[in-house]
C-alpha cells in the first residue's frame, strides 16, 4: 500500500504546476468554500469520533482536542484567508546582487518536495497540513491519530474537492486511512520518496519519528515550558502571565507547566496566583510553599508537587510551582527538564532578564508576558503549521517561508569564471 501511496504523491508533486501558479493562489478560497459546503458532514463524522473517545474513557481535556464545533469553521476560513494574503509575499524571489561585471545572483523559492506530517488528535491540524505545505508547492501526506479517523475521512473528501476545483492534482494531499504504527514505520523508512518529516504532538511521538527515520525533520517538540519569577518581579503581572499561559488552551504546545519562583517571594506569588484565578485550575505546590488561605468557594485546588512532575506536560488546567534559589537554579532546572520550546521570565530587574535570555536555550523566550505569545499569527509572522524546536532550517513558527527551500539563480549573461574578479 505504501508504494502505491508514495508513487501517487510523487507523481502529483512532479505534475503540479510551478509554485506560484494561479492554481495555488485559488486553492485557499476553494478549500474555504468546500469546508463551508461540507461542514455538516464533517461535524457528523466528528461526533462519531468524540463518542468513541468518550466510550474509551479518554479524559475530557483530550476529548476536547478531538471535538469540532460551529465555531471552528470561521476560524478555519480565517486561516485560508490569511494564507491567501501571505502567499504572494512568501513567494517573492530575493533581491538580485551583482556577480562580476555582468552576472547577477538571486534566491528563487522552490518547494521542499513530499512532506509527511505525523500528528495525533487535533482535526484542525488536518486542515492546516492540507493547506500550508500545498500552497507552497509541496505534496502532503497526513497521518493523524486513530482518535480522529472518521473526521479525517470526511476532511479528505473536502480537500479533494478543493484541489480539483483549484486545478491541482488530487494526490497533492493524501490523508492516511490506516493510522497503524506498522504503516507509519514503513513510511519513516522511505527517505527515497519523502523529502521532509513534520511530526507534531507529544514528546514520545516526536522522539519516535526522530529515531525511527533518516528523513530530515522539522520537529515540533513537546511543550514542557517554564516561567521564572524573579524576586524583583511585579507579582500581579507574574500571576496574570502564568494563568494566561495555561488556562486558555491547557494542552497546547506553548502553554505553561511549571513556575520557578525565587524563595523570598514564593508565598506572595502563590497568593497572587490564587487571587487572580477566575476559573478552575489546580496548583501543584512545592512543599516549601504554604497553601493560600481560601474563603468560601474558590476556583482552584491544591495538590503537592512531586519530582515526577518535572519535565512533563500536565495536559490539564494545572500549574506547578517550584521554589528556586535564584537565576542559576532556575536556568539549571530548565536546561535539565525543558523541551526548548517556550520559556519565560518575569523580572523588574533588566539585568536578570538579560541574563536569562543569554543563558536559556529555547525557540522563543518571553520577557514579562504570556508564553502563549509564541504563535505565528500572534507575533505577526503569519500562519503556521507547527512550532519547531530544532536548530536547523527553521526555529519557532513554521510559516509559509519555512516550507520552501530555494535555488540560487545565476543570470550569467555570458560571464565566465575566468572573467570574474
PDB file of C-alpha atoms in Angstrom, residues 114-408:
ATOM      1  CA  UNK A 114       6.823  15.477  -0.458  1.00  0.00           C
ATOM      2  CA  UNK A 115       6.098  16.223   3.204  1.00  0.00           C
ATOM      3  CA  UNK A 116       4.905  13.634   5.731  1.00  0.00           C
ATOM      4  CA  UNK A 117       3.013  15.208   8.628  1.00  0.00           C
ATOM      5  CA  UNK A 118       2.545  12.981  11.669  1.00  0.00           C
ATOM      6  CA  UNK A 119       0.244  14.216  14.426  1.00  0.00           C
ATOM      7  CA  UNK A 120      -2.294  12.996  16.932  1.00  0.00           C
ATOM      8  CA  UNK A 121      -5.821  14.000  17.796  1.00  0.00           C
ATOM      9  CA  UNK A 122      -6.393  17.560  16.557  1.00  0.00           C
ATOM     10  CA  UNK A 123      -8.522  17.556  13.388  1.00  0.00           C
ATOM     11  CA  UNK A 124      -7.754  21.230  12.738  1.00  0.00           C
ATOM     12  CA  UNK A 125      -4.175  20.130  12.058  1.00  0.00           C
ATOM     13  CA  UNK A 126      -5.508  18.116   9.122  1.00  0.00           C
ATOM     14  CA  UNK A 127      -6.746  21.326   7.521  1.00  0.00           C
ATOM     15  CA  UNK A 128      -3.504  23.151   8.303  1.00  0.00           C
ATOM     16  CA  UNK A 129      -1.479  20.283   6.841  1.00  0.00           C
ATOM     17  CA  UNK A 130      -3.635  20.199   3.721  1.00  0.00           C
ATOM     18  CA  UNK A 131      -3.210  23.951   3.245  1.00  0.00           C
ATOM     19  CA  UNK A 132       0.173  25.456   4.149  1.00  0.00           C
ATOM     20  CA  UNK A 133       2.502  22.843   2.627  1.00  0.00           C
ATOM     21  CA  UNK A 134       0.369  22.590  -0.501  1.00  0.00           C
ATOM     22  CA  UNK A 135       0.134  26.305  -1.388  1.00  0.00           C
ATOM     23  CA  UNK A 136       3.940  26.347  -1.315  1.00  0.00           C
ATOM     24  CA  UNK A 137       4.013  23.562  -3.908  1.00  0.00           C
ATOM     25  CA  UNK A 138       4.595  20.546  -1.677  1.00  0.00           C
ATOM     26  CA  UNK A 139       2.669  17.285  -1.737  1.00  0.00           C
ATOM     27  CA  UNK A 140       1.430  16.409   1.759  1.00  0.00           C
ATOM     28  CA  UNK A 141       0.864  13.014   3.346  1.00  0.00           C
ATOM     29  CA  UNK A 142      -1.175  13.428   6.532  1.00  0.00           C
ATOM     30  CA  UNK A 143      -1.124  10.787   9.238  1.00  0.00           C
ATOM     31  CA  UNK A 144      -3.381  11.686  12.165  1.00  0.00           C
ATOM     32  CA  UNK A 145      -4.249   9.571  15.180  1.00  0.00           C
ATOM     33  CA  UNK A 146      -6.912   6.876  15.179  1.00  0.00           C
ATOM     34  CA  UNK A 147      -8.990   9.073  17.507  1.00  0.00           C
ATOM     35  CA  UNK A 148      -9.931  11.314  14.552  1.00  0.00           C
ATOM     36  CA  UNK A 149     -10.199   8.677  11.810  1.00  0.00           C
ATOM     37  CA  UNK A 150     -13.814   9.439  10.862  1.00  0.00           C
ATOM     38  CA  UNK A 151     -13.216  13.199  10.884  1.00  0.00           C
ATOM     39  CA  UNK A 152     -10.133  12.829   8.715  1.00  0.00           C
ATOM     40  CA  UNK A 153     -12.029  10.688   6.209  1.00  0.00           C
ATOM     41  CA  UNK A 154     -14.616  13.458   5.887  1.00  0.00           C
ATOM     42  CA  UNK A 155     -11.970  16.171   5.614  1.00  0.00           C
ATOM     43  CA  UNK A 156     -10.169  14.142   2.945  1.00  0.00           C
ATOM     44  CA  UNK A 157     -13.271  14.350   0.770  1.00  0.00           C
ATOM     45  CA  UNK A 158     -13.430  18.112   1.334  1.00  0.00           C
ATOM     46  CA  UNK A 159      -9.758  18.597   0.430  1.00  0.00           C
ATOM     47  CA  UNK A 160     -10.022  16.507  -2.751  1.00  0.00           C
ATOM     48  CA  UNK A 161     -12.951  18.657  -3.854  1.00  0.00           C
ATOM     49  CA  UNK A 162     -10.961  21.844  -3.251  1.00  0.00           C
ATOM     50  CA  UNK A 163      -7.878  20.571  -5.067  1.00  0.00           C
ATOM     51  CA  UNK A 164      -9.927  19.622  -8.128  1.00  0.00           C
ATOM     52  CA  UNK A 165     -11.731  22.970  -8.155  1.00  0.00           C
ATOM     53  CA  UNK A 166      -8.417  24.844  -7.946  1.00  0.00           C
ATOM     54  CA  UNK A 167      -6.901  22.808 -10.777  1.00  0.00           C
ATOM     55  CA  UNK A 168      -4.333  20.936  -8.690  1.00  0.00           C
ATOM     56  CA  UNK A 169      -3.640  17.172  -8.750  1.00  0.00           C
ATOM     57  CA  UNK A 170      -5.765  15.282  -6.213  1.00  0.00           C
ATOM     58  CA  UNK A 171      -2.666  13.451  -4.959  1.00  0.00           C
ATOM     59  CA  UNK A 172      -1.196  16.668  -3.598  1.00  0.00           C
ATOM     60  CA  UNK A 173      -2.858  15.708  -0.303  1.00  0.00           C
ATOM     61  CA  UNK A 174      -3.150  12.149   0.952  1.00  0.00           C
ATOM     62  CA  UNK A 175      -4.886  11.536   4.273  1.00  0.00           C
ATOM     63  CA  UNK A 176      -3.978   8.072   5.535  1.00  0.00           C
ATOM     64  CA  UNK A 177      -6.947   5.892   6.354  1.00  0.00           C
ATOM     65  CA  UNK A 178      -4.759   3.399   8.222  1.00  0.00           C
ATOM     66  CA  UNK A 179      -3.294   5.007  11.373  1.00  0.00           C
ATOM     67  CA  UNK A 180      -1.410   1.880  12.455  1.00  0.00           C
ATOM     68  CA  UNK A 181       2.176   2.040  13.671  1.00  0.00           C
ATOM     69  CA  UNK A 182       3.146  -0.516  11.019  1.00  0.00           C
ATOM     70  CA  UNK A 183       2.213   1.827   8.172  1.00  0.00           C
ATOM     71  CA  UNK A 184       3.936   4.740   9.887  1.00  0.00           C
ATOM     72  CA  UNK A 185       7.056   2.636  10.367  1.00  0.00           C
ATOM     73  CA  UNK A 186       7.114   1.842   6.641  1.00  0.00           C
ATOM     74  CA  UNK A 187       6.759   5.491   5.702  1.00  0.00           C
ATOM     75  CA  UNK A 188       9.507   6.574   8.074  1.00  0.00           C
ATOM     76  CA  UNK A 189      11.844   4.247   6.224  1.00  0.00           C
ATOM     77  CA  UNK A 190      11.151   5.795   2.825  1.00  0.00           C
ATOM     78  CA  UNK A 191      13.652   8.597   2.600  1.00  0.00           C
ATOM     79  CA  UNK A 192      13.835   7.827  -1.107  1.00  0.00           C
ATOM     80  CA  UNK A 193      10.283   9.105  -1.618  1.00  0.00           C
ATOM     81  CA  UNK A 194       9.629  11.519   1.285  1.00  0.00           C
ATOM     82  CA  UNK A 195      11.641  14.725   1.452  1.00  0.00           C
ATOM     83  CA  UNK A 196      10.692  16.136   4.855  1.00  0.00           C
ATOM     84  CA  UNK A 197       9.056  14.837   8.028  1.00  0.00           C
ATOM     85  CA  UNK A 198       6.936  17.155  10.186  1.00  0.00           C
ATOM     86  CA  UNK A 199       5.911  15.436  13.432  1.00  0.00           C
ATOM     87  CA  UNK A 200       3.633  17.394  15.735  1.00  0.00           C
ATOM     88  CA  UNK A 201       2.419  16.156  19.099  1.00  0.00           C
ATOM     89  CA  UNK A 202       3.681  14.558  22.277  1.00  0.00           C
ATOM     90  CA  UNK A 203       7.390  14.230  23.114  1.00  0.00           C
ATOM     91  CA  UNK A 204       7.120  10.458  22.688  1.00  0.00           C
ATOM     92  CA  UNK A 205       5.751  10.854  19.156  1.00  0.00           C
ATOM     93  CA  UNK A 206       8.489  13.343  18.249  1.00  0.00           C
ATOM     94  CA  UNK A 207      11.217  11.110  19.670  1.00  0.00           C
ATOM     95  CA  UNK A 208       9.848   8.067  17.842  1.00  0.00           C
ATOM     96  CA  UNK A 209       9.867   9.890  14.496  1.00  0.00           C
ATOM     97  CA  UNK A 210      13.368  11.230  15.061  1.00  0.00           C
ATOM     98  CA  UNK A 211      14.873   7.887  15.996  1.00  0.00           C
ATOM     99  CA  UNK A 212      12.966   5.681  13.542  1.00  0.00           C
ATOM    100  CA  UNK A 213      13.738   7.681  10.397  1.00  0.00           C
ATOM    101  CA  UNK A 214      16.595   9.253   8.452  1.00  0.00           C
ATOM    102  CA  UNK A 215      14.227  11.700   6.719  1.00  0.00           C
ATOM    103  CA  UNK A 216      15.072  15.343   7.517  1.00  0.00           C
ATOM    104  CA  UNK A 217      12.830  16.512  10.354  1.00  0.00           C
ATOM    105  CA  UNK A 218      11.121  19.792  11.179  1.00  0.00           C
ATOM    106  CA  UNK A 219      10.352  18.828  14.761  1.00  0.00           C
ATOM    107  CA  UNK A 220       7.632  20.432  16.839  1.00  0.00           C
ATOM    108  CA  UNK A 221       8.851  19.391  20.266  1.00  0.00           C
ATOM    109  CA  UNK A 222       6.699  18.872  23.317  1.00  0.00           C
ATOM    110  CA  UNK A 223       5.818  21.923  25.336  1.00  0.00           C
ATOM    111  CA  UNK A 224       7.482  21.456  28.730  1.00  0.00           C
ATOM    112  CA  UNK A 225       7.603  25.197  29.305  1.00  0.00           C
ATOM    113  CA  UNK A 226       8.609  27.236  32.358  1.00  0.00           C
ATOM    114  CA  UNK A 227       8.161  30.727  33.754  1.00  0.00           C
ATOM    115  CA  UNK A 228      10.873  32.035  36.065  1.00  0.00           C
ATOM    116  CA  UNK A 229       9.611  34.621  38.563  1.00  0.00           C
ATOM    117  CA  UNK A 230      12.485  36.638  39.976  1.00  0.00           C
ATOM    118  CA  UNK A 231      12.198  38.328  43.352  1.00  0.00           C
ATOM    119  CA  UNK A 232      12.162  41.699  41.573  1.00  0.00           C
ATOM    120  CA  UNK A 233       9.051  40.769  39.585  1.00  0.00           C
ATOM    121  CA  UNK A 234       5.707  42.531  39.637  1.00  0.00           C
ATOM    122  CA  UNK A 235       3.841  39.620  41.238  1.00  0.00           C
ATOM    123  CA  UNK A 236       0.450  40.668  39.882  1.00  0.00           C
ATOM    124  CA  UNK A 237       1.911  40.597  36.365  1.00  0.00           C
ATOM    125  CA  UNK A 238       3.614  37.266  37.086  1.00  0.00           C
ATOM    126  CA  UNK A 239       0.323  35.732  38.254  1.00  0.00           C
ATOM    127  CA  UNK A 240      -1.574  37.094  35.249  1.00  0.00           C
ATOM    128  CA  UNK A 241       1.116  35.834  32.854  1.00  0.00           C
ATOM    129  CA  UNK A 242       1.105  32.380  34.450  1.00  0.00           C
ATOM    130  CA  UNK A 243      -2.672  31.989  34.227  1.00  0.00           C
ATOM    131  CA  UNK A 244      -2.845  33.361  30.681  1.00  0.00           C
ATOM    132  CA  UNK A 245      -0.044  30.973  29.720  1.00  0.00           C
ATOM    133  CA  UNK A 246      -2.123  27.970  30.761  1.00  0.00           C
ATOM    134  CA  UNK A 247      -5.889  28.309  31.017  1.00  0.00           C
ATOM    135  CA  UNK A 248      -6.979  29.357  27.528  1.00  0.00           C
ATOM    136  CA  UNK A 249      -5.655  26.139  25.988  1.00  0.00           C
ATOM    137  CA  UNK A 250      -4.197  23.777  28.613  1.00  0.00           C
ATOM    138  CA  UNK A 251      -2.953  21.163  26.121  1.00  0.00           C
ATOM    139  CA  UNK A 252      -1.306  23.476  23.579  1.00  0.00           C
ATOM    140  CA  UNK A 253       2.436  23.215  22.975  1.00  0.00           C
ATOM    141  CA  UNK A 254       3.087  26.817  24.074  1.00  0.00           C
ATOM    142  CA  UNK A 255       1.361  26.601  27.458  1.00  0.00           C
ATOM    143  CA  UNK A 256       2.960  26.797  30.887  1.00  0.00           C
ATOM    144  CA  UNK A 257       3.672  23.739  33.007  1.00  0.00           C
ATOM    145  CA  UNK A 258       5.924  24.899  35.843  1.00  0.00           C
ATOM    146  CA  UNK A 259       6.651  28.213  37.536  1.00  0.00           C
ATOM    147  CA  UNK A 260      10.117  28.565  39.070  1.00  0.00           C
ATOM    148  CA  UNK A 261       9.883  31.250  41.737  1.00  0.00           C
ATOM    149  CA  UNK A 262      12.544  32.785  43.973  1.00  0.00           C
ATOM    150  CA  UNK A 263      12.090  31.728  47.600  1.00  0.00           C
ATOM    151  CA  UNK A 264      11.745  35.257  49.091  1.00  0.00           C
ATOM    152  CA  UNK A 265       8.564  35.899  47.051  1.00  0.00           C
ATOM    153  CA  UNK A 266       7.203  32.362  46.648  1.00  0.00           C
ATOM    154  CA  UNK A 267       4.368  32.655  49.169  1.00  0.00           C
ATOM    155  CA  UNK A 268       3.321  36.088  47.906  1.00  0.00           C
ATOM    156  CA  UNK A 269       3.367  34.856  44.300  1.00  0.00           C
ATOM    157  CA  UNK A 270       1.114  31.885  45.073  1.00  0.00           C
ATOM    158  CA  UNK A 271      -1.252  34.181  46.971  1.00  0.00           C
ATOM    159  CA  UNK A 272      -1.394  36.467  43.923  1.00  0.00           C
ATOM    160  CA  UNK A 273      -1.948  33.452  41.700  1.00  0.00           C
ATOM    161  CA  UNK A 274      -4.860  32.284  43.841  1.00  0.00           C
ATOM    162  CA  UNK A 275      -6.384  35.766  43.973  1.00  0.00           C
ATOM    163  CA  UNK A 276      -6.200  36.136  40.184  1.00  0.00           C
ATOM    164  CA  UNK A 277      -7.682  32.735  39.344  1.00  0.00           C
ATOM    165  CA  UNK A 278     -11.200  33.125  37.992  1.00  0.00           C
ATOM    166  CA  UNK A 279     -11.718  29.649  36.561  1.00  0.00           C
ATOM    167  CA  UNK A 280     -10.968  26.122  37.667  1.00  0.00           C
ATOM    168  CA  UNK A 281      -7.257  25.406  37.981  1.00  0.00           C
ATOM    169  CA  UNK A 282      -5.026  23.091  40.018  1.00  0.00           C
ATOM    170  CA  UNK A 283      -1.878  24.449  41.653  1.00  0.00           C
ATOM    171  CA  UNK A 284       0.796  21.823  42.301  1.00  0.00           C
ATOM    172  CA  UNK A 285       2.842  23.375  45.083  1.00  0.00           C
ATOM    173  CA  UNK A 286       6.367  22.781  46.299  1.00  0.00           C
ATOM    174  CA  UNK A 287       6.251  21.527  49.887  1.00  0.00           C
ATOM    175  CA  UNK A 288       8.149  24.671  50.932  1.00  0.00           C
ATOM    176  CA  UNK A 289       5.163  26.840  49.967  1.00  0.00           C
ATOM    177  CA  UNK A 290       2.187  27.091  52.300  1.00  0.00           C
ATOM    178  CA  UNK A 291      -1.168  26.713  50.602  1.00  0.00           C
ATOM    179  CA  UNK A 292      -3.014  30.028  50.286  1.00  0.00           C
ATOM    180  CA  UNK A 293      -5.961  30.608  52.594  1.00  0.00           C
ATOM    181  CA  UNK A 294      -9.350  30.161  50.971  1.00  0.00           C
ATOM    182  CA  UNK A 295     -12.589  31.870  51.839  1.00  0.00           C
ATOM    183  CA  UNK A 296     -15.770  30.284  50.541  1.00  0.00           C
ATOM    184  CA  UNK A 297     -15.865  28.763  47.077  1.00  0.00           C
ATOM    185  CA  UNK A 298     -12.647  29.174  45.096  1.00  0.00           C
ATOM    186  CA  UNK A 299     -11.910  28.096  41.514  1.00  0.00           C
ATOM    187  CA  UNK A 300      -8.607  26.479  42.461  1.00  0.00           C
ATOM    188  CA  UNK A 301      -7.428  23.391  44.268  1.00  0.00           C
ATOM    189  CA  UNK A 302      -4.069  22.443  45.744  1.00  0.00           C
ATOM    190  CA  UNK A 303      -2.009  19.315  45.125  1.00  0.00           C
ATOM    191  CA  UNK A 304       1.574  18.524  46.142  1.00  0.00           C
ATOM    192  CA  UNK A 305       4.275  18.993  43.522  1.00  0.00           C
ATOM    193  CA  UNK A 306       6.270  15.793  43.042  1.00  0.00           C
ATOM    194  CA  UNK A 307       9.592  15.180  41.328  1.00  0.00           C
ATOM    195  CA  UNK A 308       7.865  13.132  38.631  1.00  0.00           C
ATOM    196  CA  UNK A 309       6.036  16.341  37.640  1.00  0.00           C
ATOM    197  CA  UNK A 310       9.307  17.812  36.367  1.00  0.00           C
ATOM    198  CA  UNK A 311       9.766  17.529  32.605  1.00  0.00           C
ATOM    199  CA  UNK A 312       6.221  16.516  31.738  1.00  0.00           C
ATOM    200  CA  UNK A 313       3.157  18.141  30.248  1.00  0.00           C
ATOM    201  CA  UNK A 314       0.148  18.066  32.571  1.00  0.00           C
ATOM    202  CA  UNK A 315      -2.349  18.240  29.637  1.00  0.00           C
ATOM    203  CA  UNK A 316      -4.820  19.756  32.070  1.00  0.00           C
ATOM    204  CA  UNK A 317      -5.579  23.140  33.679  1.00  0.00           C
ATOM    205  CA  UNK A 318      -2.760  22.665  36.182  1.00  0.00           C
ATOM    206  CA  UNK A 319       0.293  24.767  37.042  1.00  0.00           C
ATOM    207  CA  UNK A 320       3.237  23.556  39.102  1.00  0.00           C
ATOM    208  CA  UNK A 321       5.143  25.969  41.345  1.00  0.00           C
ATOM    209  CA  UNK A 322       8.686  25.138  42.479  1.00  0.00           C
ATOM    210  CA  UNK A 323      10.911  27.236  44.722  1.00  0.00           C
ATOM    211  CA  UNK A 324      14.367  28.018  43.310  1.00  0.00           C
ATOM    212  CA  UNK A 325      17.444  29.664  44.735  1.00  0.00           C
ATOM    213  CA  UNK A 326      17.901  32.406  42.174  1.00  0.00           C
ATOM    214  CA  UNK A 327      18.581  32.620  38.441  1.00  0.00           C
ATOM    215  CA  UNK A 328      21.280  29.944  38.285  1.00  0.00           C
ATOM    216  CA  UNK A 329      18.987  27.374  39.914  1.00  0.00           C
ATOM    217  CA  UNK A 330      16.155  28.246  37.514  1.00  0.00           C
ATOM    218  CA  UNK A 331      18.406  28.018  34.468  1.00  0.00           C
ATOM    219  CA  UNK A 332      19.768  24.658  35.645  1.00  0.00           C
ATOM    220  CA  UNK A 333      16.242  23.264  36.032  1.00  0.00           C
ATOM    221  CA  UNK A 334      15.180  24.485  32.580  1.00  0.00           C
ATOM    222  CA  UNK A 335      18.305  23.047  30.995  1.00  0.00           C
ATOM    223  CA  UNK A 336      17.587  19.679  32.560  1.00  0.00           C
ATOM    224  CA  UNK A 337      13.817  19.418  32.075  1.00  0.00           C
ATOM    225  CA  UNK A 338      12.810  21.905  29.369  1.00  0.00           C
ATOM    226  CA  UNK A 339      11.913  20.966  25.806  1.00  0.00           C
ATOM    227  CA  UNK A 340      13.469  24.097  24.199  1.00  0.00           C
ATOM    228  CA  UNK A 341      10.032  25.259  23.070  1.00  0.00           C
ATOM    229  CA  UNK A 342       8.983  28.370  25.033  1.00  0.00           C
ATOM    230  CA  UNK A 343      10.488  29.746  28.228  1.00  0.00           C
ATOM    231  CA  UNK A 344       9.706  32.949  30.090  1.00  0.00           C
ATOM    232  CA  UNK A 345      10.936  35.265  32.802  1.00  0.00           C
ATOM    233  CA  UNK A 346       9.161  37.918  34.847  1.00  0.00           C
ATOM    234  CA  UNK A 347      11.603  40.341  36.410  1.00  0.00           C
ATOM    235  CA  UNK A 348      11.698  44.014  37.236  1.00  0.00           C
ATOM    236  CA  UNK A 349      15.495  43.885  37.154  1.00  0.00           C
ATOM    237  CA  UNK A 350      16.519  44.185  33.487  1.00  0.00           C
ATOM    238  CA  UNK A 351      19.912  42.627  34.190  1.00  0.00           C
ATOM    239  CA  UNK A 352      18.226  39.433  35.370  1.00  0.00           C
ATOM    240  CA  UNK A 353      16.012  39.306  32.287  1.00  0.00           C
ATOM    241  CA  UNK A 354      19.040  39.840  30.041  1.00  0.00           C
ATOM    242  CA  UNK A 355      20.994  37.061  31.780  1.00  0.00           C
ATOM    243  CA  UNK A 356      18.026  34.702  31.483  1.00  0.00           C
ATOM    244  CA  UNK A 357      17.861  35.334  27.726  1.00  0.00           C
ATOM    245  CA  UNK A 358      21.609  34.737  27.390  1.00  0.00           C
ATOM    246  CA  UNK A 359      21.656  31.502  29.375  1.00  0.00           C
ATOM    247  CA  UNK A 360      18.414  29.754  28.345  1.00  0.00           C
ATOM    248  CA  UNK A 361      18.088  27.943  25.003  1.00  0.00           C
ATOM    249  CA  UNK A 362      14.583  27.783  23.523  1.00  0.00           C
ATOM    250  CA  UNK A 363      12.802  28.514  20.265  1.00  0.00           C
ATOM    251  CA  UNK A 364      11.251  31.539  21.985  1.00  0.00           C
ATOM    252  CA  UNK A 365      11.903  33.363  25.239  1.00  0.00           C
ATOM    253  CA  UNK A 366       9.222  35.713  26.573  1.00  0.00           C
ATOM    254  CA  UNK A 367      10.176  38.535  28.944  1.00  0.00           C
ATOM    255  CA  UNK A 368       7.418  39.868  31.218  1.00  0.00           C
ATOM    256  CA  UNK A 369       4.463  38.355  29.387  1.00  0.00           C
ATOM    257  CA  UNK A 370       2.496  35.251  28.441  1.00  0.00           C
ATOM    258  CA  UNK A 371       4.194  32.204  26.939  1.00  0.00           C
ATOM    259  CA  UNK A 372       1.261  31.875  24.557  1.00  0.00           C
ATOM    260  CA  UNK A 373       2.571  34.864  22.615  1.00  0.00           C
ATOM    261  CA  UNK A 374       4.813  32.297  20.892  1.00  0.00           C
ATOM    262  CA  UNK A 375       2.481  31.818  17.934  1.00  0.00           C
ATOM    263  CA  UNK A 376       2.990  32.756  14.290  1.00  0.00           C
ATOM    264  CA  UNK A 377      -0.141  34.868  13.738  1.00  0.00           C
ATOM    265  CA  UNK A 378       0.092  36.496  17.187  1.00  0.00           C
ATOM    266  CA  UNK A 379       3.679  37.589  16.541  1.00  0.00           C
ATOM    267  CA  UNK A 380       2.827  38.848  13.066  1.00  0.00           C
ATOM    268  CA  UNK A 381       4.910  36.127  11.400  1.00  0.00           C
ATOM    269  CA  UNK A 382       1.944  34.605   9.580  1.00  0.00           C
ATOM    270  CA  UNK A 383       0.038  31.329   9.584  1.00  0.00           C
ATOM    271  CA  UNK A 384       1.971  28.349  10.923  1.00  0.00           C
ATOM    272  CA  UNK A 385       1.770  24.599  10.581  1.00  0.00           C
ATOM    273  CA  UNK A 386       3.736  23.940  13.779  1.00  0.00           C
ATOM    274  CA  UNK A 387       6.417  25.401  16.057  1.00  0.00           C
ATOM    275  CA  UNK A 388       9.872  23.968  15.520  1.00  0.00           C
ATOM    276  CA  UNK A 389      12.270  23.383  18.402  1.00  0.00           C
ATOM    277  CA  UNK A 390      15.124  22.295  16.151  1.00  0.00           C
ATOM    278  CA  UNK A 391      18.158  24.416  15.367  1.00  0.00           C
ATOM    279  CA  UNK A 392      18.457  23.863  11.611  1.00  0.00           C
ATOM    280  CA  UNK A 393      16.365  25.209   8.734  1.00  0.00           C
ATOM    281  CA  UNK A 394      13.679  26.781  10.927  1.00  0.00           C
ATOM    282  CA  UNK A 395      13.179  27.534  14.608  1.00  0.00           C
ATOM    283  CA  UNK A 396       9.923  28.771  16.086  1.00  0.00           C
ATOM    284  CA  UNK A 397       6.758  29.176  13.961  1.00  0.00           C
ATOM    285  CA  UNK A 398       6.873  27.054  10.800  1.00  0.00           C
ATOM    286  CA  UNK A 399       5.304  29.538   8.398  1.00  0.00           C
ATOM    287  CA  UNK A 400       4.899  29.522   4.609  1.00  0.00           C
ATOM    288  CA  UNK A 401       8.500  30.618   4.054  1.00  0.00           C
ATOM    289  CA  UNK A 402       9.686  27.723   6.224  1.00  0.00           C
ATOM    290  CA  UNK A 403       8.010  25.250   3.859  1.00  0.00           C
ATOM    291  CA  UNK A 404      10.152  26.411   0.962  1.00  0.00           C
ATOM    292  CA  UNK A 405      13.746  25.887   0.001  1.00  0.00           C
ATOM    293  CA  UNK A 406      15.429  27.851  -2.770  1.00  0.00           C
ATOM    294  CA  UNK A 407      17.517  27.703  -5.897  1.00  0.00           C
ATOM    295  CA  UNK A 408      20.391  30.100  -6.494  1.00  0.00           C
TER     296      UNK A 408
END
